[in-house]
GROMACS .gro file of C-alpha atoms in nm:
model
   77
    1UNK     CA    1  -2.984  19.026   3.735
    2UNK     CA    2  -2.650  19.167   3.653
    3UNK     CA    3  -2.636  19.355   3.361
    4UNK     CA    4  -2.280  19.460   3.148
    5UNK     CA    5  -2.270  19.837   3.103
    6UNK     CA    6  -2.229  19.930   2.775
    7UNK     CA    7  -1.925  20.095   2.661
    8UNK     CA    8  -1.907  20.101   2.270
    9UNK     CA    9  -2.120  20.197   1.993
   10UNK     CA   10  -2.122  20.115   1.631
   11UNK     CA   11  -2.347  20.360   1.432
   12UNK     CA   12  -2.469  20.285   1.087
   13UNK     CA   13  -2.689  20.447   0.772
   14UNK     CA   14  -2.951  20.242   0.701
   15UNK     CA   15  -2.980  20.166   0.293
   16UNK     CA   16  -3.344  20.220   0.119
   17UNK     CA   17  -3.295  20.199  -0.244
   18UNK     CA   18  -3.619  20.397  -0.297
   19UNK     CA   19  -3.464  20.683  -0.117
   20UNK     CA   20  -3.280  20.842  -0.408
   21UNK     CA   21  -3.020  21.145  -0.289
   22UNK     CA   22  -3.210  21.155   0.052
   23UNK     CA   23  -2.975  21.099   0.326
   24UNK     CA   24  -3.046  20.747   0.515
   25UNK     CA   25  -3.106  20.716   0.852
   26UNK     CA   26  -2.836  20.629   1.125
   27UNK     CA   27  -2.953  20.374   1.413
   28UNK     CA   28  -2.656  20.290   1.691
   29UNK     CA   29  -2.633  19.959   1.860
   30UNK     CA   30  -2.431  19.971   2.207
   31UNK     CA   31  -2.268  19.670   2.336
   32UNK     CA   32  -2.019  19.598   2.633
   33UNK     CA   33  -1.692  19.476   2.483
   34UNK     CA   34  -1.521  19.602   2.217
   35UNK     CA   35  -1.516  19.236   2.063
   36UNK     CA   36  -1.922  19.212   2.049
   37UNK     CA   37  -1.880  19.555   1.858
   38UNK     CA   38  -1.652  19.416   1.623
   39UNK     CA   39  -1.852  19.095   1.520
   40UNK     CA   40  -2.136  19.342   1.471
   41UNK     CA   41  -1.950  19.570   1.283
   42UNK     CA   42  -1.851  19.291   1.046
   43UNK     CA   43  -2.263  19.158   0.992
   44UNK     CA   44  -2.282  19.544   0.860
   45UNK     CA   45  -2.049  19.545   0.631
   46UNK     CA   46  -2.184  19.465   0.303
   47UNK     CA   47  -2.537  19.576   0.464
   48UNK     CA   48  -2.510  19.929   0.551
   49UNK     CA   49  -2.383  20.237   0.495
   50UNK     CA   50  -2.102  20.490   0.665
   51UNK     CA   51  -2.086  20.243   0.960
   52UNK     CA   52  -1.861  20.374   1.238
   53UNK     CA   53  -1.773  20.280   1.609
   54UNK     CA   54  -1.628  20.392   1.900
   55UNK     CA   55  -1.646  20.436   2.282
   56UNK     CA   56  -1.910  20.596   2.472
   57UNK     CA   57  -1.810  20.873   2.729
   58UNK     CA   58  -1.685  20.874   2.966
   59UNK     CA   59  -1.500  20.556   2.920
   60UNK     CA   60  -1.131  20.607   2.861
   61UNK     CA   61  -0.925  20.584   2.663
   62UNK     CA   62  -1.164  20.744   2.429
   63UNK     CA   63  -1.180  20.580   2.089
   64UNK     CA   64  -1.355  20.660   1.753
   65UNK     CA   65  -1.316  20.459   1.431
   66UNK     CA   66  -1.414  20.616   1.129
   67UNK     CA   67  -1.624  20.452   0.808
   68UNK     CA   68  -1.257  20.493   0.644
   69UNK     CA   69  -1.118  20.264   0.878
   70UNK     CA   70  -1.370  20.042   1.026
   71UNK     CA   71  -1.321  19.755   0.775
   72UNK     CA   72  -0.940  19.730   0.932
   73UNK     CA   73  -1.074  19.772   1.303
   74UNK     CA   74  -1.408  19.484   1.230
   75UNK     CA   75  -1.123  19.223   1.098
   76UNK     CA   76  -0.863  19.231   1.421
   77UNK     CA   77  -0.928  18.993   1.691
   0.00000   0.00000   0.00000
């Protein structure tokens, strides 16, 4: 069985309203293509918090989106 190797991430704070000021945790998904990362990205929009993306090393180029700019990055094809 073949398997894809991964080569981005999106990261994301999980919300619990009964944590108050506490920070939230993160969890990271990884996923092969940067198009799968995008259509995730987009499911954790209105769910989570400070969700960001990027490439894992050592792929190349090396990519990061930030929370400030991940709602621009999720809605390209």
């Amino acid at each position: 069985m073949k398997t894809d190797k991964a080569i981005w991430y999106v990261s994301f704070a999980v919300r619990n309203p009964d944590a108050g000021h506490h920070r939230f945790p993160r969890q990271t998904r990884t996923f092969a293509s940067e198009l799968d990362a995008k259509a995730f990205a987009r499911t954790l929009l209105d769910q989570a918090q400070d969700v960001s993306a990027g490439t894992i090393n050592p792929h190349t180029p090396r990519r990061v989106i930030a929370p400030t700019a991940i709602t621009t990055w999720a809605g390209e094809s």
